[in-house]
PDB file of C-alpha atoms in Angstrom:
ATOM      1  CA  UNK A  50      30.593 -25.052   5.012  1.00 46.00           C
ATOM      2  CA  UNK A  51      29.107 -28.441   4.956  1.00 52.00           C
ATOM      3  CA  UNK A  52      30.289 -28.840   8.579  1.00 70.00           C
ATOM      4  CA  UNK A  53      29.262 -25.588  10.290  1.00 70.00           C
ATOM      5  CA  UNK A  54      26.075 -25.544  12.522  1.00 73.00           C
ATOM      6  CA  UNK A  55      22.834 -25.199  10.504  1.00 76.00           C
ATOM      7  CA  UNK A  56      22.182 -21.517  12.227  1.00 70.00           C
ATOM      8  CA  UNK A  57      25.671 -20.561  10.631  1.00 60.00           C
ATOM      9  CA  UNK A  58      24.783 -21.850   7.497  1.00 61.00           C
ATOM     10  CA  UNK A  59      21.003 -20.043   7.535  1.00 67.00           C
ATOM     11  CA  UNK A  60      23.028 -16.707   8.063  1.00 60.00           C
ATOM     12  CA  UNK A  61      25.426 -17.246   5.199  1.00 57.00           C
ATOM     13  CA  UNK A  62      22.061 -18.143   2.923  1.00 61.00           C
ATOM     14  CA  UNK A  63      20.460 -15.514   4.422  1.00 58.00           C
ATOM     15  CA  UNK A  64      23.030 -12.618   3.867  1.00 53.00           C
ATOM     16  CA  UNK A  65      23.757 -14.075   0.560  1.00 58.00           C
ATOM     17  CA  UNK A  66      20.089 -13.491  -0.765  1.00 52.00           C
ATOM     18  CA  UNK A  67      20.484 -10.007   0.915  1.00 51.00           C
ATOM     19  CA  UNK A  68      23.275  -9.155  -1.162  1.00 53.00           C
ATOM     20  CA  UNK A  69      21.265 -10.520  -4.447  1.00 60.00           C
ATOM     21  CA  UNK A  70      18.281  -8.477  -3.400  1.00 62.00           C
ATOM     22  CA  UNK A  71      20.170  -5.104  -2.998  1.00 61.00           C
ATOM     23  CA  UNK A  72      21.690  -5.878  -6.408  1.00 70.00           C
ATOM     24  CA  UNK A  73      18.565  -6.080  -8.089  1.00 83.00           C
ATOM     25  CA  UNK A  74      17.110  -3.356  -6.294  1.00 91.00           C
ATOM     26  CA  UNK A  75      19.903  -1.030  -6.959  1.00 92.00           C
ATOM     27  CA  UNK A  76      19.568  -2.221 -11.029  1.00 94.00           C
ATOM     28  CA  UNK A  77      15.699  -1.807 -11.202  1.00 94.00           C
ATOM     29  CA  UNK A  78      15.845   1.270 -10.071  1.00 95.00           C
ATOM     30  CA  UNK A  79      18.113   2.622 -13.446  1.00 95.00           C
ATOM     31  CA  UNK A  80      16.905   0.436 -15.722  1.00 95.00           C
ATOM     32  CA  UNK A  81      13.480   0.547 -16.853  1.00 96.00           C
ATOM     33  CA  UNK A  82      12.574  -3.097 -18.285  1.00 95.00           C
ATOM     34  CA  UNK A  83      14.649  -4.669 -14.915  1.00 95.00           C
ATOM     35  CA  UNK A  84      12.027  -2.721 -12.727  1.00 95.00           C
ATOM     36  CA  UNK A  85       9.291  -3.755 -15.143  1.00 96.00           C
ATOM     37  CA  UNK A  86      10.062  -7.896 -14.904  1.00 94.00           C
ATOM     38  CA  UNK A  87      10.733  -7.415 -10.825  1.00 92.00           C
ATOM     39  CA  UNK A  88       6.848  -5.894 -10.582  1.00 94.00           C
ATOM     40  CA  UNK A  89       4.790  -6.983 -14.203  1.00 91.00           C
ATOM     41  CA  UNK A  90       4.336 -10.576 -13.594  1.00 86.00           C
ATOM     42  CA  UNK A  91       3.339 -12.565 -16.891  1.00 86.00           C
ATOM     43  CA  UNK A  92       5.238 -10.086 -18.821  1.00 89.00           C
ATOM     44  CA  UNK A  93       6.655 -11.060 -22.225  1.00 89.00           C
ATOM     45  CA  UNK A  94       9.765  -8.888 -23.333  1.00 91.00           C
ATOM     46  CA  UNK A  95       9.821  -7.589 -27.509  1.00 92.00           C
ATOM     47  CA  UNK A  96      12.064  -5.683 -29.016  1.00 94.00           C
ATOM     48  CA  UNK A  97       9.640  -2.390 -29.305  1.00 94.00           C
ATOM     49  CA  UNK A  98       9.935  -2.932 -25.313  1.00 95.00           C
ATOM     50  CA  UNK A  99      13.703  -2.715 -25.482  1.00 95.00           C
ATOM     51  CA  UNK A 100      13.430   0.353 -27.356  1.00 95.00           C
ATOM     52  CA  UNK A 101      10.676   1.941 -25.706  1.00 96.00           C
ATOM     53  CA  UNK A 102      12.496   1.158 -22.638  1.00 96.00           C
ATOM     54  CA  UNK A 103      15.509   3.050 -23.542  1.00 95.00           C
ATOM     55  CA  UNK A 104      13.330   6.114 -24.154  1.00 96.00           C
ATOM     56  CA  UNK A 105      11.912   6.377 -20.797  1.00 96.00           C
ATOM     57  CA  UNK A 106      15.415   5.841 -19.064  1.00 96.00           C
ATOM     58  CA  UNK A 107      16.588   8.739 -21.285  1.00 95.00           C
ATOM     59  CA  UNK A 108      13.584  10.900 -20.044  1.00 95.00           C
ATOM     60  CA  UNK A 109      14.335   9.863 -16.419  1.00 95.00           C
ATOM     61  CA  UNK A 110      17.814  11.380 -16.748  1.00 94.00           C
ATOM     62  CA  UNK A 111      16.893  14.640 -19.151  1.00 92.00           C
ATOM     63  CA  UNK A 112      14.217  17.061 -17.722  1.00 89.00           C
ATOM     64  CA  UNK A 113      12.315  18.261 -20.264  1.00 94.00           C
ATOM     65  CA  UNK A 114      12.248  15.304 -22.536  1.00 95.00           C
ATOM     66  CA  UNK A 115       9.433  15.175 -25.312  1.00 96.00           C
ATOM     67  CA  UNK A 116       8.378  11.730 -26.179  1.00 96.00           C
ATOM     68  CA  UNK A 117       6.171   9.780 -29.073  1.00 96.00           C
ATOM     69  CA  UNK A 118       5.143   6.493 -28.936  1.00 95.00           C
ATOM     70  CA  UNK A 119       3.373   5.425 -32.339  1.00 95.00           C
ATOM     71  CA  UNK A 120       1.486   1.880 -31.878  1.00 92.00           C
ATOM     72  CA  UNK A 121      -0.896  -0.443 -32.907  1.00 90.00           C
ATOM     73  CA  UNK A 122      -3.112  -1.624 -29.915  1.00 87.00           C
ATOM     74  CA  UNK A 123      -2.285  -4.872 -27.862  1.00 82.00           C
ATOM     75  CA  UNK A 124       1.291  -3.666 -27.847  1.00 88.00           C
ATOM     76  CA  UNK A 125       1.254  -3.314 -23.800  1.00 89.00           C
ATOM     77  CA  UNK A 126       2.093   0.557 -24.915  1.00 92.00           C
ATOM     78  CA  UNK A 127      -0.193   1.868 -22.044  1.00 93.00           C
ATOM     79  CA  UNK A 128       1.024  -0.726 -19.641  1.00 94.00           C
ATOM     80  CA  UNK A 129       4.008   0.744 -20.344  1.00 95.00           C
ATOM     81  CA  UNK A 130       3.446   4.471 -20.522  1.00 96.00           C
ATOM     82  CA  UNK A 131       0.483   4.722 -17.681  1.00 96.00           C
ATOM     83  CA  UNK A 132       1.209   2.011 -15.646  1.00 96.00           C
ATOM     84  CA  UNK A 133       4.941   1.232 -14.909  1.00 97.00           C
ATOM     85  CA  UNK A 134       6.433   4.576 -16.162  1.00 97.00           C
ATOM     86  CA  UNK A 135       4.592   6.919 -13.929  1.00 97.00           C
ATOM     87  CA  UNK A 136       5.209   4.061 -10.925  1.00 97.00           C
ATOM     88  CA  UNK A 137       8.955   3.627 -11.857  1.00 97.00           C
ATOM     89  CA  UNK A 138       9.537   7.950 -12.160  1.00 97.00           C
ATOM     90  CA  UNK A 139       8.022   8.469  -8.875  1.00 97.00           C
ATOM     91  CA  UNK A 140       9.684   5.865  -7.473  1.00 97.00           C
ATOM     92  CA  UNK A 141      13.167   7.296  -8.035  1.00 96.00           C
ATOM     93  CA  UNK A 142      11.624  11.018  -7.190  1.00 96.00           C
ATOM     94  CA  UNK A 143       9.068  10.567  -5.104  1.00 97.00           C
ATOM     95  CA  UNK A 144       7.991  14.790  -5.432  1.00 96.00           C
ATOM     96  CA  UNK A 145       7.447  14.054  -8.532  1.00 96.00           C
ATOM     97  CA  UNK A 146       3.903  15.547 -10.195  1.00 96.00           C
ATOM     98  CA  UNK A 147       2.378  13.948 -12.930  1.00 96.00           C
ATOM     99  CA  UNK A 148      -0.651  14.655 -15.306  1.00 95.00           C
ATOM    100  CA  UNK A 149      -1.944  11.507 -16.635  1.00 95.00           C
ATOM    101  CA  UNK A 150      -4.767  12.088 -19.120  1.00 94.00           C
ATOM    102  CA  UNK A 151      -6.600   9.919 -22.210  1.00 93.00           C
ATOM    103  CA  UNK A 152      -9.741  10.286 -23.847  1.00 91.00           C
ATOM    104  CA  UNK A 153     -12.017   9.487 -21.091  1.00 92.00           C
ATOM    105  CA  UNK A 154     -11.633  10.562 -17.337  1.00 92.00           C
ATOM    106  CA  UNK A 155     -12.810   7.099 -16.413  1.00 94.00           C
ATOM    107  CA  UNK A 156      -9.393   5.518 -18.062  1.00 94.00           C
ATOM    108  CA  UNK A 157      -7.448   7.798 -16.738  1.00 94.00           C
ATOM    109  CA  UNK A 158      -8.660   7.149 -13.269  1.00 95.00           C
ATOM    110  CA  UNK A 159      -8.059   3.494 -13.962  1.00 95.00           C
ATOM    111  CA  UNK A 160      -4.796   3.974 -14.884  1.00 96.00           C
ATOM    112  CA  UNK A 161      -4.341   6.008 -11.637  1.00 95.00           C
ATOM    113  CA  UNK A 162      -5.161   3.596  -9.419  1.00 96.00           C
ATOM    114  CA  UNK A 163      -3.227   1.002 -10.859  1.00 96.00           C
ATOM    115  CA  UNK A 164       0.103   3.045 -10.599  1.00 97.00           C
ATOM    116  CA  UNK A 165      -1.429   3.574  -6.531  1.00 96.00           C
ATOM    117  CA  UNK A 166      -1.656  -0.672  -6.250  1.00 96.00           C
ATOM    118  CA  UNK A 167       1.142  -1.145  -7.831  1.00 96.00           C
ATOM    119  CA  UNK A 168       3.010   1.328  -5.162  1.00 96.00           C
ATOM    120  CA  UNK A 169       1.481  -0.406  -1.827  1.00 95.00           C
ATOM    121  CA  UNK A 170       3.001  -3.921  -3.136  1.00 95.00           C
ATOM    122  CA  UNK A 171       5.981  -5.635  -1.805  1.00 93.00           C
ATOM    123  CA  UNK A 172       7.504  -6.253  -5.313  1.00 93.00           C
ATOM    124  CA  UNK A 173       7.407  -2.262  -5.416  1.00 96.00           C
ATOM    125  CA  UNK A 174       8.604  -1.662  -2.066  1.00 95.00           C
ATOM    126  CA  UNK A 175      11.151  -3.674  -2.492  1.00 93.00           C
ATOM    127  CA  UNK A 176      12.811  -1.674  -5.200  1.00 95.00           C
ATOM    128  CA  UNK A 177      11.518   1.699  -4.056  1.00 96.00           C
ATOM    129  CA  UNK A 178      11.355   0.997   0.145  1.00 94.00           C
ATOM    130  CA  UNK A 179      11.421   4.684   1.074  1.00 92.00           C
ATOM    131  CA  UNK A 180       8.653   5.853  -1.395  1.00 94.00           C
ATOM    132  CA  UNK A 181       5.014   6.384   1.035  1.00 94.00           C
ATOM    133  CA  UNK A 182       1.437   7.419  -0.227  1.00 94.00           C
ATOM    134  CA  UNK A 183      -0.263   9.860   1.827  1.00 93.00           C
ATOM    135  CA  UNK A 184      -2.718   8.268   3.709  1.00 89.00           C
ATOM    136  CA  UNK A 185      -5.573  11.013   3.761  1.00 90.00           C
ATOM    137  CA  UNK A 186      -4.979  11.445  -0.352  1.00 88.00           C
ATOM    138  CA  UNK A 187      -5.309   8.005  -1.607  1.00 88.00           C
ATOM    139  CA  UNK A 188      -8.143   8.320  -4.235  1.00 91.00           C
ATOM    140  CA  UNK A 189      -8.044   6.267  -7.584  1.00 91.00           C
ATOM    141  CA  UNK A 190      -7.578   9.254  -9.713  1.00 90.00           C
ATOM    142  CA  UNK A 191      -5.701  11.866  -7.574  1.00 93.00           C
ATOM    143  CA  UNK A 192      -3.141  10.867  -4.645  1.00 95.00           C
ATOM    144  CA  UNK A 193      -0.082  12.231  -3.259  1.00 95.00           C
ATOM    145  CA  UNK A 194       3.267  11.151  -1.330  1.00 96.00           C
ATOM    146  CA  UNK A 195       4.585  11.707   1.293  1.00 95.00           C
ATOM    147  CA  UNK A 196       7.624  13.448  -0.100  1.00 95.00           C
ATOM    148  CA  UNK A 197       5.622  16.178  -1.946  1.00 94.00           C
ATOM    149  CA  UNK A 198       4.464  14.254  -5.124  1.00 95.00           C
ATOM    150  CA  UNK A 199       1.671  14.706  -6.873  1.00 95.00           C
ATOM    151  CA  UNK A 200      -0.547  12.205  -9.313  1.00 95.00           C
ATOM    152  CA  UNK A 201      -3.755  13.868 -11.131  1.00 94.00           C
ATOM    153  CA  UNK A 202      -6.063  11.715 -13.640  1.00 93.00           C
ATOM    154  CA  UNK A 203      -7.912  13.706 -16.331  1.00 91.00           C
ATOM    155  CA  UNK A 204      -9.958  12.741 -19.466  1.00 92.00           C
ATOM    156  CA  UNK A 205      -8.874  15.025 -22.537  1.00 90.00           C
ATOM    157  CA  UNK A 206     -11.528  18.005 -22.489  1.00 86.00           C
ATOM    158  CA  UNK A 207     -11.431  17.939 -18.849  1.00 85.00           C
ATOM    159  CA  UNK A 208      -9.874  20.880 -16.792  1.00 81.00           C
ATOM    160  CA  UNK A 209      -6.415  21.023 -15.029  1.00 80.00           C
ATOM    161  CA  UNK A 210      -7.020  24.482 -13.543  1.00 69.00           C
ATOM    162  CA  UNK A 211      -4.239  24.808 -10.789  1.00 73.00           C
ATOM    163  CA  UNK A 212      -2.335  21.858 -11.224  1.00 76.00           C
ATOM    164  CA  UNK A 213       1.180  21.491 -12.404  1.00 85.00           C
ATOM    165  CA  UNK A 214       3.079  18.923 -13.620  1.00 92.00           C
ATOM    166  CA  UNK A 215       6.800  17.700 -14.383  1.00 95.00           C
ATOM    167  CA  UNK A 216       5.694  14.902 -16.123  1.00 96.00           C
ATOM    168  CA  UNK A 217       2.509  15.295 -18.479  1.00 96.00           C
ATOM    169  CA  UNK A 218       1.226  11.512 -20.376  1.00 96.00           C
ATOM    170  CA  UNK A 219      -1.141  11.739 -22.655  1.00 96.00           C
ATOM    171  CA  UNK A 220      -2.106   8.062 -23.597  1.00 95.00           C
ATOM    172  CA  UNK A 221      -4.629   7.984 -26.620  1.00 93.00           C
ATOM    173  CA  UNK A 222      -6.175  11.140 -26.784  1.00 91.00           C
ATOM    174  CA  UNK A 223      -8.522   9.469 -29.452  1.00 91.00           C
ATOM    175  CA  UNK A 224     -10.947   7.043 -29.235  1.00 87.00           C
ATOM    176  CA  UNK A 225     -11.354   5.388 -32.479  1.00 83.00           C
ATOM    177  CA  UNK A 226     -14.778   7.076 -33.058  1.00 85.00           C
ATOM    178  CA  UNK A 227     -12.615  10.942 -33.029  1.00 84.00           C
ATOM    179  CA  UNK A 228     -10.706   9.496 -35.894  1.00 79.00           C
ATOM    180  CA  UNK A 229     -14.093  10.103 -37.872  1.00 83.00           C
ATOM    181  CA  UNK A 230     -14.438  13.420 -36.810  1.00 90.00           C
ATOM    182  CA  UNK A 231     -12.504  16.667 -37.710  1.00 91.00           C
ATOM    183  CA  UNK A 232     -14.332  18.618 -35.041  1.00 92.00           C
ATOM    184  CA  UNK A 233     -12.961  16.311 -32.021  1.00 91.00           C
ATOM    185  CA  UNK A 234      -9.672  15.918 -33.595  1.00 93.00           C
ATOM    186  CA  UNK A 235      -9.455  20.018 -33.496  1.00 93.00           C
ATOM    187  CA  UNK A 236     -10.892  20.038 -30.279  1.00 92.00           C
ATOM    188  CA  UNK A 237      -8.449  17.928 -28.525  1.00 92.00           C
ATOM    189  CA  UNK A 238      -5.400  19.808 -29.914  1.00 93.00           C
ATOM    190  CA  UNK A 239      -7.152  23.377 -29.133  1.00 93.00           C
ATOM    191  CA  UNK A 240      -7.342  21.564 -25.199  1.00 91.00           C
ATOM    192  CA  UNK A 241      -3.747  20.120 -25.402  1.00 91.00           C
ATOM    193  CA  UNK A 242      -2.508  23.711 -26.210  1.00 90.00           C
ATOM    194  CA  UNK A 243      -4.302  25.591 -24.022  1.00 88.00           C
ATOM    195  CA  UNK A 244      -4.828  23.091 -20.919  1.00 82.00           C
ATOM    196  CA  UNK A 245      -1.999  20.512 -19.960  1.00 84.00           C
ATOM    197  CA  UNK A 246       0.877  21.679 -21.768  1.00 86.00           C
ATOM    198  CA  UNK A 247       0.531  24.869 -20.106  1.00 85.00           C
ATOM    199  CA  UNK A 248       0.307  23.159 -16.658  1.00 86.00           C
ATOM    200  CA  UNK A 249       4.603  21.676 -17.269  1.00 90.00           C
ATOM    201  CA  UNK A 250       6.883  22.941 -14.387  1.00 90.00           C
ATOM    202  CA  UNK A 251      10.193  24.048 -15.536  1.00 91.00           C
ATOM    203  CA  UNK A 252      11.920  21.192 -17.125  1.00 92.00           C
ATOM    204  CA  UNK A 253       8.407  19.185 -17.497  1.00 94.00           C
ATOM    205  CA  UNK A 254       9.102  16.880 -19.971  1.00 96.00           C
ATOM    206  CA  UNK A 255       5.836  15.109 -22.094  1.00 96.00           C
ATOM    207  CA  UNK A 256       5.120  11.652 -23.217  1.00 97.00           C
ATOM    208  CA  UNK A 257       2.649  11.266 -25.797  1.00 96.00           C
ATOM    209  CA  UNK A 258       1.485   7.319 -26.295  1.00 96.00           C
ATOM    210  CA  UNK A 259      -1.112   6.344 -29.032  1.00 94.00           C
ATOM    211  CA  UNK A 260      -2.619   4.508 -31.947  1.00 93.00           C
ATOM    212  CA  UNK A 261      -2.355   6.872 -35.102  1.00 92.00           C
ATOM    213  CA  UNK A 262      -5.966   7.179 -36.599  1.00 87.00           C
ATOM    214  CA  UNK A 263      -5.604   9.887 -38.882  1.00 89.00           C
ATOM    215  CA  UNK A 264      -3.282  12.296 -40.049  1.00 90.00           C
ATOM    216  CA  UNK A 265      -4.928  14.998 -38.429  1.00 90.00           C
ATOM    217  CA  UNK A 266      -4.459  13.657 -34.708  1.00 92.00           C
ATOM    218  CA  UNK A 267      -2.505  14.316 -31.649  1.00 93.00           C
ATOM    219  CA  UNK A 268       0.501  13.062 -33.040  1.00 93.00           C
ATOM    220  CA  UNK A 269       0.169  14.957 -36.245  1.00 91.00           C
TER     221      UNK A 269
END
């Protein structure tokens, strides 16, 4: 090796990281926290990751999965649920259609076009290279792919008339200040019941992700 030409030895280098890359890509996209390191830079793995993280690759394999995630907050839970789960699903199916909704349509918007950044990276295309957003349905809260998939941002209250969804995340329903109040805590379960869960495709599976505030919420 040490006495080949330089080219020849750029080549070997060069199909060798090739061959690394295509082994990571092939691993992120299975496993969950591999895809989250490759794209979440800073990130610090715990062991409610790990076990969150086994969750989510059991949804990605069962249609139909129904999922609670009980936290405190700063425990990266919506980073996890609204951020790099919706990015990683789609990734694998890219007709997927999701319903991403939390207590305020401005959040969920946010969280919508974090998932769309995320998606336009390298880091993301390099794990997911075949995956394209349409270009005339690119906005923050409501975008599509190429291949058929849908993403729709709502704020709990808010209507999903004519939408579906094989993937619905709700990601605290509650703000702090509902936990107070009977009244909101009935009137986000009378909207659960009536609006999003009635908007699952068959096989639409449901992730739930939240702080518990009373007894009386969501999760309850």
């Amino acid at each position: 090796m040490f006495n080949a030409p330089e080219e020849v030895i750029r080549e070997v280098l060069a199909l060798e990281q090739a061959k690394k890359n295509l082994g990571i890509r092939a691993k992120a996209q299975e496993d969950f926290m591999t895809f989250v390191k490759h794209v979440y830079e800073g990130f610090i793995e715990g062991d409610h990751h790990k076990k969150v993280a086994q969750k989510f690759e059991k949804l990605a394999k069962n249609p139909g999965s129904r999922i609670i995630v009980n936290m405190p907050p700063r425990h990266t839970k919506s980073e996890f649920a609204s951020y790099l789960l919706p990015a990683w699903l789609i990734g694998k199916n890219p007709a997927l259609k999701i319903i991403q909704t939390t207590h305020t349509a401005e959040l969920a918007v946010r969280f919508g076009r974090k998932v769309r950044n995320l998606m336009e990276l390298e880091e993301y295309k390099a794990i997911f290279p075949d995956v394209e957003l349409r270009f005339d349905s690119k906005a923050a809260g409501r975008w599509e792919t190429e291949q058929g998939g849908e993403y729709y941002a709502a704020g709990v209250g808010g209507a999903i008339t004519g939408r579906g969804a094989d993937l619905l995340i709700i990601d605290d329903p509650h703000s702090e200040q509902d936990a107070l109040s009977e009244s909101a805590l009935e009137n986000a379960y009378e909207w659960y019941t009536s609006g999003p869960r009635q908007r699952l495709q068959p096989g639409g599976s449901i992730v739930i992700v939240m702080t518990r505030w009373s007894l009386k919420d969501l999760t309850g």
